[in-house]
Coordinates of C-alpha atoms in Angstrom, one line a residue:
Chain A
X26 CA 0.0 0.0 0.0
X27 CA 1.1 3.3 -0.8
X28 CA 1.7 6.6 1.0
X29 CA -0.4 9.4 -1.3
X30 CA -1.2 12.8 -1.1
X31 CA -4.2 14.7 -1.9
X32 CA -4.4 18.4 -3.1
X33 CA -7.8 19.5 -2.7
X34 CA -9.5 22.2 -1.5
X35 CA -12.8 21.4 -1.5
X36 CA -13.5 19.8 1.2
X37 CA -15.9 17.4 0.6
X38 CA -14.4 16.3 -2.8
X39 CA -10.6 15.6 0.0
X40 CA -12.8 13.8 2.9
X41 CA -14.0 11.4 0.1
X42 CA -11.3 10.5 -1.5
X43 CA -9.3 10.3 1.3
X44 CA -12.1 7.9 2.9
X45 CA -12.0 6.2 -0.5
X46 CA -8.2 5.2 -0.2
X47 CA -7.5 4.7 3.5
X48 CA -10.9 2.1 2.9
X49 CA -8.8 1.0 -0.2
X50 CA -5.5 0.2 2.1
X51 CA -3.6 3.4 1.2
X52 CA -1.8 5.9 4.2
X53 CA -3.2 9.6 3.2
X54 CA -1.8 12.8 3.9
X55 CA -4.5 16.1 2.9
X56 CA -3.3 19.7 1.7
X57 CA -6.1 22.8 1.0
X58 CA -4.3 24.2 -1.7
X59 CA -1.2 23.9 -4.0
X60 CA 0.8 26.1 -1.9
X61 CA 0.1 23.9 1.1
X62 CA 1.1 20.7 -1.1
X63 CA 4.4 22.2 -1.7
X64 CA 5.4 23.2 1.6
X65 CA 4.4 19.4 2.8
X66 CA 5.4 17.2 -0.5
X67 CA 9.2 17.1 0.7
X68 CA 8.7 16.6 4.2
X69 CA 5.9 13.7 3.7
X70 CA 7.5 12.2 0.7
X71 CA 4.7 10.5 -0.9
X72 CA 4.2 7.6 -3.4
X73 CA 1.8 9.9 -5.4
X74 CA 0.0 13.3 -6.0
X75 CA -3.2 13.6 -6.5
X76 CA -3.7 17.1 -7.4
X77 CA -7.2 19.6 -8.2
X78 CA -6.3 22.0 -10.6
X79 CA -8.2 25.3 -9.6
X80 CA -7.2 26.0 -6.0
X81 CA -6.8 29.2 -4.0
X82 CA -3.6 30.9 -3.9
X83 CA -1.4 28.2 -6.0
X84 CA -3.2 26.6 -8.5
X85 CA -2.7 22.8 -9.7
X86 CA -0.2 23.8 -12.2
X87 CA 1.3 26.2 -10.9
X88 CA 1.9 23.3 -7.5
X89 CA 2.7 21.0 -10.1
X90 CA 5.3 23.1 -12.2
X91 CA 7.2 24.0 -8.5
X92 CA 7.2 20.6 -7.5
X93 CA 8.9 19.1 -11.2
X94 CA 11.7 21.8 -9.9
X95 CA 12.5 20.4 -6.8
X96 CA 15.5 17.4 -7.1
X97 CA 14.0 14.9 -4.0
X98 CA 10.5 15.1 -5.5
X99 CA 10.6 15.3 -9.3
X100 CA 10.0 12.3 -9.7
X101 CA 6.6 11.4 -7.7
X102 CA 4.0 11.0 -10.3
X103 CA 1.3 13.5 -9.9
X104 CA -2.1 13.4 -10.7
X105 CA -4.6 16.0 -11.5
X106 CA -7.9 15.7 -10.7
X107 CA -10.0 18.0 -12.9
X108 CA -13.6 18.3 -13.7
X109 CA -15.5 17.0 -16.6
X110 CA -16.0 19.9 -19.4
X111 CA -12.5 21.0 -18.5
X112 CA -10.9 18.5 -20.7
X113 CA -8.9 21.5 -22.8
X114 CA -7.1 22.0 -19.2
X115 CA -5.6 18.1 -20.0
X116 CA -2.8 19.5 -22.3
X117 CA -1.7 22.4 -20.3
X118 CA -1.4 20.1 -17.0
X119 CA 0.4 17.4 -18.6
X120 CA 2.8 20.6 -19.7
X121 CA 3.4 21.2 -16.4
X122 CA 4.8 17.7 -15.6
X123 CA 1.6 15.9 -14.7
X124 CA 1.4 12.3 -15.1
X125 CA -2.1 11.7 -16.5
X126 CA -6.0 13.0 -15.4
X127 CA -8.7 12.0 -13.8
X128 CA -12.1 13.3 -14.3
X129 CA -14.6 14.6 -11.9
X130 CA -17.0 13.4 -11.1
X131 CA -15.7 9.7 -10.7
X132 CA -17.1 6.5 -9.1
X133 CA -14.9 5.6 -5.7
X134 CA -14.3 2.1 -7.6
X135 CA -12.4 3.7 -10.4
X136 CA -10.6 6.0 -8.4
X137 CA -9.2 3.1 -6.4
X138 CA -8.4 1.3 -9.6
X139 CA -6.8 3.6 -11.7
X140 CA -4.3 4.5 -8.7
X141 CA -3.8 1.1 -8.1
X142 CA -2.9 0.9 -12.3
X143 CA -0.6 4.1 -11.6
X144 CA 1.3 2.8 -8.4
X145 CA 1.6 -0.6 -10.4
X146 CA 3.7 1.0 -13.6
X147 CA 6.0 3.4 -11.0
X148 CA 6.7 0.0 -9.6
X149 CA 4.7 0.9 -6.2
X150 CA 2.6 -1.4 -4.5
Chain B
X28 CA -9.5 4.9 12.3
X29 CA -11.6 7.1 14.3
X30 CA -12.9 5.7 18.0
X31 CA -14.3 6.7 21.7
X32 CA -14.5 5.2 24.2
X33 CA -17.4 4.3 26.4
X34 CA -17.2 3.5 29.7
X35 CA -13.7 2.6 29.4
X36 CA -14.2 0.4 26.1
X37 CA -12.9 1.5 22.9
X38 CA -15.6 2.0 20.3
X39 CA -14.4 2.1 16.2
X40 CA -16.4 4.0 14.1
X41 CA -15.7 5.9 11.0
X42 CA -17.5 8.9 9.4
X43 CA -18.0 10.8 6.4
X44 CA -19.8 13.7 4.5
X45 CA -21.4 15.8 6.1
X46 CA -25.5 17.4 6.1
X47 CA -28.2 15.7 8.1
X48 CA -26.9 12.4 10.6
X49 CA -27.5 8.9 9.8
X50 CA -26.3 6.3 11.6
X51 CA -25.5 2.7 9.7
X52 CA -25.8 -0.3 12.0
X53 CA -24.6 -3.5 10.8
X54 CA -25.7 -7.3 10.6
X55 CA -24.3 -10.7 12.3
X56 CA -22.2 -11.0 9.7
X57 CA -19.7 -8.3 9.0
X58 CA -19.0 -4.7 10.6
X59 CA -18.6 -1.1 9.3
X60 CA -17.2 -1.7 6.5
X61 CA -19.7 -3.0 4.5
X62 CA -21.3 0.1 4.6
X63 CA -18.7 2.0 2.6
X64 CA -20.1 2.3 -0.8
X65 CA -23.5 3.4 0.8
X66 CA -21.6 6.3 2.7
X67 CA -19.4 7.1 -0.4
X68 CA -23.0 7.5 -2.0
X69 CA -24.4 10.0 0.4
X70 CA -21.5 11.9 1.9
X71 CA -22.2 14.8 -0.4
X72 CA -25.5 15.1 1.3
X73 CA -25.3 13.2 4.2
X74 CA -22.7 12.8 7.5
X75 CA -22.7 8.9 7.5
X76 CA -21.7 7.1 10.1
X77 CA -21.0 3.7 10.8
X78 CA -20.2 2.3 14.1
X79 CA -19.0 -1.4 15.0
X80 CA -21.2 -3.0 17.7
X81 CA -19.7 -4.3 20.7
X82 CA -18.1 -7.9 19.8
X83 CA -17.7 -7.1 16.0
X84 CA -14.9 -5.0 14.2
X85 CA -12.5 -3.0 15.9
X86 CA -14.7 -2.1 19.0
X87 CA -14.1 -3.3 22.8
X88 CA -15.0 -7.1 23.4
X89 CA -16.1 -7.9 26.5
X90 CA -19.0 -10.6 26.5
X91 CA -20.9 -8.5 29.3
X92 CA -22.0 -5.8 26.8
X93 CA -23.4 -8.4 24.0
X94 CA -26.8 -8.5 24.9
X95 CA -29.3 -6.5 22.9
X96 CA -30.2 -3.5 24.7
X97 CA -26.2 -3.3 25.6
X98 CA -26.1 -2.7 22.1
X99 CA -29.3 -0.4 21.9
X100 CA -27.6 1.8 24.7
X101 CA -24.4 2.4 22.6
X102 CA -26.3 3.8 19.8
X103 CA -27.9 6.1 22.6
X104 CA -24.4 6.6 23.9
X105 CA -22.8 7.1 20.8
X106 CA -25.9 9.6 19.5
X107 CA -25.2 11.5 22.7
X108 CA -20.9 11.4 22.5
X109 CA -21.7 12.6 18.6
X110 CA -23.5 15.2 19.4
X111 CA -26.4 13.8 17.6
X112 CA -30.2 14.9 19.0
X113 CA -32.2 13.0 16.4
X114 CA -31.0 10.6 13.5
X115 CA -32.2 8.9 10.4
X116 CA -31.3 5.2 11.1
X117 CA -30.2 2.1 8.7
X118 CA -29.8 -1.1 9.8
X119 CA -29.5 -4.0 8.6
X120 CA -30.2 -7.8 10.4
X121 CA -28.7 -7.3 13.9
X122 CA -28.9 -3.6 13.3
X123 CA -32.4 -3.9 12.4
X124 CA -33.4 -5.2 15.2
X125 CA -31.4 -2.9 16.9
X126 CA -32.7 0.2 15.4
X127 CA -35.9 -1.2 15.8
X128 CA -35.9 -1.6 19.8
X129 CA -34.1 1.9 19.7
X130 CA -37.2 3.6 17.9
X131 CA -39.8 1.7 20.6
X132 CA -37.4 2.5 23.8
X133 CA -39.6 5.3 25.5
X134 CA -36.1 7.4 26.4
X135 CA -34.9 7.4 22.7
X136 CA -38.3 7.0 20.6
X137 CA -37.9 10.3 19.7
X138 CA -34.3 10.8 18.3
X139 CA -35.4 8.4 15.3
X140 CA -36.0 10.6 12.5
X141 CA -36.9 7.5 10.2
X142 CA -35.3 4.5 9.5
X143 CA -34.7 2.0 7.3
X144 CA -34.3 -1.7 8.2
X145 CA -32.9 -4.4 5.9
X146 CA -33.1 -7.7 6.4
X147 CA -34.9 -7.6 10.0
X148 CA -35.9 -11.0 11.5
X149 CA -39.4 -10.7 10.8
X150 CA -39.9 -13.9 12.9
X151 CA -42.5 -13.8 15.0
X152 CA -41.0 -15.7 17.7
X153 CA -41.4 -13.6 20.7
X154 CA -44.5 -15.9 22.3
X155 CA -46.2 -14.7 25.6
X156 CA -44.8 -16.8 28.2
X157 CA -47.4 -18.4 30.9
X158 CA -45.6 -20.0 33.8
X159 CA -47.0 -22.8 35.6
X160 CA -46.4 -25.1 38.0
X161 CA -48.8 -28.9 37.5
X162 CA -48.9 -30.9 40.7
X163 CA -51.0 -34.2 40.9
X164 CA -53.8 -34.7 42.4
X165 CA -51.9 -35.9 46.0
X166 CA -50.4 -32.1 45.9
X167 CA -46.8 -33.3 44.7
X168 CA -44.9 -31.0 42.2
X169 CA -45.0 -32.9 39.3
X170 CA -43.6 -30.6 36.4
X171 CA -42.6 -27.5 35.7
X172 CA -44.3 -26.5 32.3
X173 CA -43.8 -23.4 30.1
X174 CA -47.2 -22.6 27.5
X175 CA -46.4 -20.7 25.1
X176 CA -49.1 -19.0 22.4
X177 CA -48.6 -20.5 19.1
X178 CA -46.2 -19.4 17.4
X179 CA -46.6 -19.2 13.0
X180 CA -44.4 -21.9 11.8
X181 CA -41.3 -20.3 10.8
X182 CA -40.6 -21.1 6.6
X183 CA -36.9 -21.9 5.7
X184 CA -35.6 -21.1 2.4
X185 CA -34.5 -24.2 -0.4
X186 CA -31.5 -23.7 0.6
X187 CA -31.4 -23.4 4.3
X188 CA -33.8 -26.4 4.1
X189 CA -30.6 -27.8 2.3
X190 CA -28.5 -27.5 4.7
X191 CA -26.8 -29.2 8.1
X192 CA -30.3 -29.2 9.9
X193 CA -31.5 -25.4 11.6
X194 CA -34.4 -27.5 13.9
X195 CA -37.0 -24.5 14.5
X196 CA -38.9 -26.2 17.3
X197 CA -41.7 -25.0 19.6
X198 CA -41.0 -26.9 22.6
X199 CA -38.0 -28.9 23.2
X200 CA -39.3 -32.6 22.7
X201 CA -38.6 -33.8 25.9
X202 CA -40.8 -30.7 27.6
X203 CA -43.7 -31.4 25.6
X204 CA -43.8 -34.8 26.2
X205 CA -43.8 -34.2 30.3
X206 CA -46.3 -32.0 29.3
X207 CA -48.9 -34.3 27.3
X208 CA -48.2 -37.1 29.7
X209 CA -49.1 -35.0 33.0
X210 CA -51.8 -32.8 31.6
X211 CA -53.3 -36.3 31.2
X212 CA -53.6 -37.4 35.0
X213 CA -55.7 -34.5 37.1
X214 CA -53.9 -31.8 37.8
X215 CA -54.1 -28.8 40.7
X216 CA -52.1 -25.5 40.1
X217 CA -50.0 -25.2 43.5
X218 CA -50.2 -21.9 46.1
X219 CA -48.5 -18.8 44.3
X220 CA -46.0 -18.7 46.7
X221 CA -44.7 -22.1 45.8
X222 CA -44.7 -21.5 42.0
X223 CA -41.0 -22.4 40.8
X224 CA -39.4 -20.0 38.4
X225 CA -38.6 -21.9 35.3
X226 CA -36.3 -20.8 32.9
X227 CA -37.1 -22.8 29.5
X228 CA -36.6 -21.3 26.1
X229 CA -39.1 -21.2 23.9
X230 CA -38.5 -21.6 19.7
X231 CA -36.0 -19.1 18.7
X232 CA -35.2 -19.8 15.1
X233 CA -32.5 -17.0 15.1
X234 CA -30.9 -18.4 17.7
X235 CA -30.4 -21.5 15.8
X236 CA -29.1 -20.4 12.8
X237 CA -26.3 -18.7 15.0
X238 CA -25.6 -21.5 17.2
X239 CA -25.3 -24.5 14.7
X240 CA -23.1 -23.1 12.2
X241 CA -20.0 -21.4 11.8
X242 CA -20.1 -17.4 10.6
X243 CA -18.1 -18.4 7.7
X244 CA -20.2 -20.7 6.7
X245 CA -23.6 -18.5 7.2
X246 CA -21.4 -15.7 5.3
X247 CA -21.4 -18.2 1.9
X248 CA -24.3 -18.7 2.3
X249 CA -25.9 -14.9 3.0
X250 CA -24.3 -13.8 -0.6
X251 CA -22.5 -14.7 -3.5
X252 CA -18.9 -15.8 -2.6
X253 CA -17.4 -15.2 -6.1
X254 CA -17.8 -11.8 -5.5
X255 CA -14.3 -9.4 -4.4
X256 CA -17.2 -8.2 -1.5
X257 CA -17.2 -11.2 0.0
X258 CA -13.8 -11.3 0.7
X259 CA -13.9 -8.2 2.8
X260 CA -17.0 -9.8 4.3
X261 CA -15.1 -12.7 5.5
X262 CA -11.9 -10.7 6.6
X263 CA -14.3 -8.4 8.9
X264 CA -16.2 -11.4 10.1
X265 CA -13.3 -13.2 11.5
X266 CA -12.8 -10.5 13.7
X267 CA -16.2 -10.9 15.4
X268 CA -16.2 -12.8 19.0
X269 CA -18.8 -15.4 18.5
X270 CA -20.3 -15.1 21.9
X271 CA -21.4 -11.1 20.7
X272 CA -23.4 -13.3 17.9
X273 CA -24.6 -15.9 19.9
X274 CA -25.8 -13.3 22.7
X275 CA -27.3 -11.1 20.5
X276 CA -29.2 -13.4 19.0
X277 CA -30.6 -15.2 22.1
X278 CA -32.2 -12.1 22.7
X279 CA -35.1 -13.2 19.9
X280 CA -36.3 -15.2 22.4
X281 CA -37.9 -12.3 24.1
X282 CA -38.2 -9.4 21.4
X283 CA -39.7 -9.6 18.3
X284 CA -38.7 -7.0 15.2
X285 CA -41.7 -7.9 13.9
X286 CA -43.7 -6.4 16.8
X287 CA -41.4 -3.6 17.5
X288 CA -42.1 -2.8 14.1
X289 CA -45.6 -2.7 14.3
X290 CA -45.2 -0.6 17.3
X291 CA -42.9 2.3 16.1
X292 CA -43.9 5.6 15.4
X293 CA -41.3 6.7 13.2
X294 CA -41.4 6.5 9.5
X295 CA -40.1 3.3 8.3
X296 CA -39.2 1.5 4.8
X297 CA -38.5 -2.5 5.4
X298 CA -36.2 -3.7 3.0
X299 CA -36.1 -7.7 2.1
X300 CA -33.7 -9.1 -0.2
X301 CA -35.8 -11.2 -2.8
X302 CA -33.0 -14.6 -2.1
X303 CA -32.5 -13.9 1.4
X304 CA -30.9 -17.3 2.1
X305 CA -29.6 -16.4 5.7
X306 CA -32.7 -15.6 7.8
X307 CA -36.1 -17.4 7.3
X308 CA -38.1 -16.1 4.9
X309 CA -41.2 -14.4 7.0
X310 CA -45.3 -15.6 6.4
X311 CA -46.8 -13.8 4.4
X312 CA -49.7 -13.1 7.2
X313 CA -46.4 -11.0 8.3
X314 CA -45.9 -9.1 5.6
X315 CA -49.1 -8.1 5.1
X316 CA -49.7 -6.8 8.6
X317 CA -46.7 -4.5 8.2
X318 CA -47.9 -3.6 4.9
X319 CA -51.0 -2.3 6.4
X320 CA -49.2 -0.2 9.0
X321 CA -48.7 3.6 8.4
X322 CA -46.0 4.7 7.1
X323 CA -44.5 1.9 6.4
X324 CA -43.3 0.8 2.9
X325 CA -41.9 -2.8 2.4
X326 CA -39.5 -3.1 -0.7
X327 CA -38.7 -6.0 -1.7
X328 CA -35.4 -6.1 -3.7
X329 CA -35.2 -8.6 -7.0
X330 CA -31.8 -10.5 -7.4
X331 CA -30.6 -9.6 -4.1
X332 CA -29.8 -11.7 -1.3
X333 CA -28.9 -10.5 2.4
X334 CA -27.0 -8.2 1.5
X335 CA -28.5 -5.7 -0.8
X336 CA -26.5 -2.5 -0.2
X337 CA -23.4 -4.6 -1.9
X338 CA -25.4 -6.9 -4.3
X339 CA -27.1 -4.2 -6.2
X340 CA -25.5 -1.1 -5.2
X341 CA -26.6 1.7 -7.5
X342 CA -30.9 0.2 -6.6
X343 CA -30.3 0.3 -3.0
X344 CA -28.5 3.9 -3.1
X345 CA -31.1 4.8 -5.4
X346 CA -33.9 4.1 -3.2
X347 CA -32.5 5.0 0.2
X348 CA -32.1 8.1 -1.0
X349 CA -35.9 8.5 -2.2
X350 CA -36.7 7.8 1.1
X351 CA -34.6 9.8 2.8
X352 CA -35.8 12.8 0.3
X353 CA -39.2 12.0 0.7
X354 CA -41.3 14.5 2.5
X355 CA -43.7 12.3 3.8
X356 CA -43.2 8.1 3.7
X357 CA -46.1 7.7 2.4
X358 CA -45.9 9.5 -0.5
X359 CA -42.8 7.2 -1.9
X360 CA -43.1 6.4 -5.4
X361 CA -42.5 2.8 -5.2
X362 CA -40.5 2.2 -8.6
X363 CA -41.2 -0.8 -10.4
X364 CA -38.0 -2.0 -10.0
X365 CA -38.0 -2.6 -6.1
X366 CA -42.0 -2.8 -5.9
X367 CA -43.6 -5.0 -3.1
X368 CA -43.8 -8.5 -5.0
X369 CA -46.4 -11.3 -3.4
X370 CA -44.3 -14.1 -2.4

């Protein structure tokens, strides 16, 4: 099981997916906002990001771009977790370093699955 | 993991969304966790919580808190810790039952908003117990007898009739044997005073299905065991202390769902799984007494067994949210796809 971190700052969207993977095994750590996810990625050193992409004060990308630029944490996949009817955001996160999307809204089964597919190929879990 | 404790006992419960309370109590088999699809389901409207009873999961186990109203006073405990005035209740077998006694209790009646209840024991097995003593006609205590009213035979499924024996008697052999043979001779009921307390059972076909066979066993039986669910099932079931079963269901010697059904106030929607194999399948005198009550509405689920919150997830979400949106019970649409079928 892996540790993962979720950048989210609506808060019922981050109790349920946190709910959703500490029922699914996994050891969660929460952040309100990209700049909060920063400040905590290199201390918690998780196995993945999962990342919203319109938060207060830093946005998804903008989290996403600082974190690609720091050495000990470049290479933790991240995730971002964006709306459906925001697909055109897709291309500009996966500019910024992101590792694949996920769209919102999504069934807690997927959710469980696809991160289990993600860990598996970055040889986690 | 969140947990309190109770009078020194740790009790595991975990919670999520948040909006008006409801409280998820589980069955024999299982704990919380089962619940988990049903709270991800509601949390955006909804503060879900599930609890583990005493015995089961990760809350305390010791065997003097397994009887029934133990466990009806940890709701009330928990409801009071939580901060929770009045609730909307699920529960489902044991926490049916549970729920049930909870909504008829005169000190917490009124914290039951409405409540569902899937898979009660709608045996009605709670018989009016008449003590007497027979003596002969020379004034010597002959037998101690226990009469019970009749009690509707209770109907096992194909495939509990299929299996290792569940004997669903109404007296134990022996007793009414003493009792045909001395009712025979002339008999005189003794002075009050020297009545002997008498301690009998009378037919408690829950408590058989508990007693003769192992959880694991009951679990393959209750639901599908190719399904990844079950697995989860079985890991949470090992953790229950058998006695917290066994206790529990010794209690439907005395209580009957059925009744306390009948004799709640608050709104109410029964749920029955269509292929219920676990728990005998109740008369249909039964179910059409609690059809008649008010606000009431019985929902039968097609293709489900006991557990119909994981056998058919998107129906039961689906309809315990129509109830829980409803403004009044009995104005429930009742869909065709979970509508009231004659057995």
């Amino acid at each position: 099981m892996a540790k993962i971190l979720i950048a989210e700052d609506e808060p019922d969207i981050r109790d349920l997916v946190e709910f959703t993977l500490k029922y699914a095994g996994h050891q969660v750590v929460t952040a309100i906002n990209g700049a909060v996810a920063v400040e905590i990625v290199p201390k918690e050193m998780p196995d993945l990001i999962l990342m919203d992409v319109r938060m207060p004060k830093m946005t998804g990308y903008e989290a996403c771009r600082a974190l690609k630029g720091i050495e000990s944490v470049a290479h933790i996949p991240v995730v971002f977790l964006s709306a459906k009817g925001q697909e055109s955001e897709i291309e500009e996160g996966l500019g910024a370093g992101a590792y694949e999307y996920i769209l919102k809204p999504f069934a807690p089964d997927q959710l469980i699955r696809r991160v289990q597919e993600i860990l598996v190929q970055h040889g986690i879990g | 993991m969140s947990a309190i404790t109770i009078e020194d006992e740790l009790v595991h419960y975990e919670v999520l969304g948040r909006g008006k309370p409801i409280i998820l109590i589980h069955s024999w088999l299982g704990s919380w966790r089962y619940w988990v699809p049903t709270m991800q389901q509601l949390a955006m409207k909804y503060r879900c919580y599930a609890l583990d009873l005493w015995g089961f999961g990760d809350s305390g186990k010791d065997p003097t808190r397994y009887a029934l109203d133990k466990q009806v006073e940890l709701l009330e405990k928990f409801m009071d810790r939580m901060g929770i005035p009045k609730v909307v209740l699920v529960g489902h077998g044991l926490g049916a039952s549970i729920a049930a006694q909870f909504a008829i209790k005169p000190t917490t009646a009124a914290k039951v908003h409405r409540m569902m209840l899937i898979a009660p024991p709608l045996v009605d097995a709670a018989p009016t117990l008449t003590k007497m003593a027979l003596t002969t006609n020379t004034g010597t205590p002959a037998i101690t007898a226990v009469m019970t009213t009749p009690e509707p035979p209770v109907r096992l499924t194909d495939s509990q009739a299929k299996m290792p024996p569940v004997t669903v008697t109404t007296l134990p052999e022996t007793v009414s044997a003493k009792v045909e043979e001395k009712t025979a001779s002339t008999v005189t009921a003794p002075p009050a005073a020297e009545k002997p307390q008498v301690a009998l059972q009378p037919a408690n076909a829950i408590k058989h299905i508990f007693e003769e066979h192992p959880l694991e066993e009951l679990l393959s039986r209750a639901t599908d065991p190719a399904t990844a669910d079950y697995e989860k099932l079985k890991a949470e079931t090992a953790k229950t202390d058998k006695q917290a079963v066994h206790t529990s269901a010794e209690a439907f010697s005395r209580i009957s769902t059925f009744r306390d059904i009948l004799t709640a106030t608050a709104p109410l929607c029964a749920v029955l799984g269509e292929n219920d194999s676990l728990l005998p399948k109740p008369e249909e005198t039964l179910l059409q007494q609690l059809d008649e009550r008010p606000s009431l509405k019985l929902v039968v689920m097609g293709n489900t067994q006991h557990f119909p919150m994981l056998e058919d997830k998107a129906q039961f979400v689906r309809l315990l949210k129509d109830f829980l949106e409803a403004p009044d019970i009995s104005t429930l649409e009742m869909k065709e796809e979970w509508r009231r079928r004659k057995r």
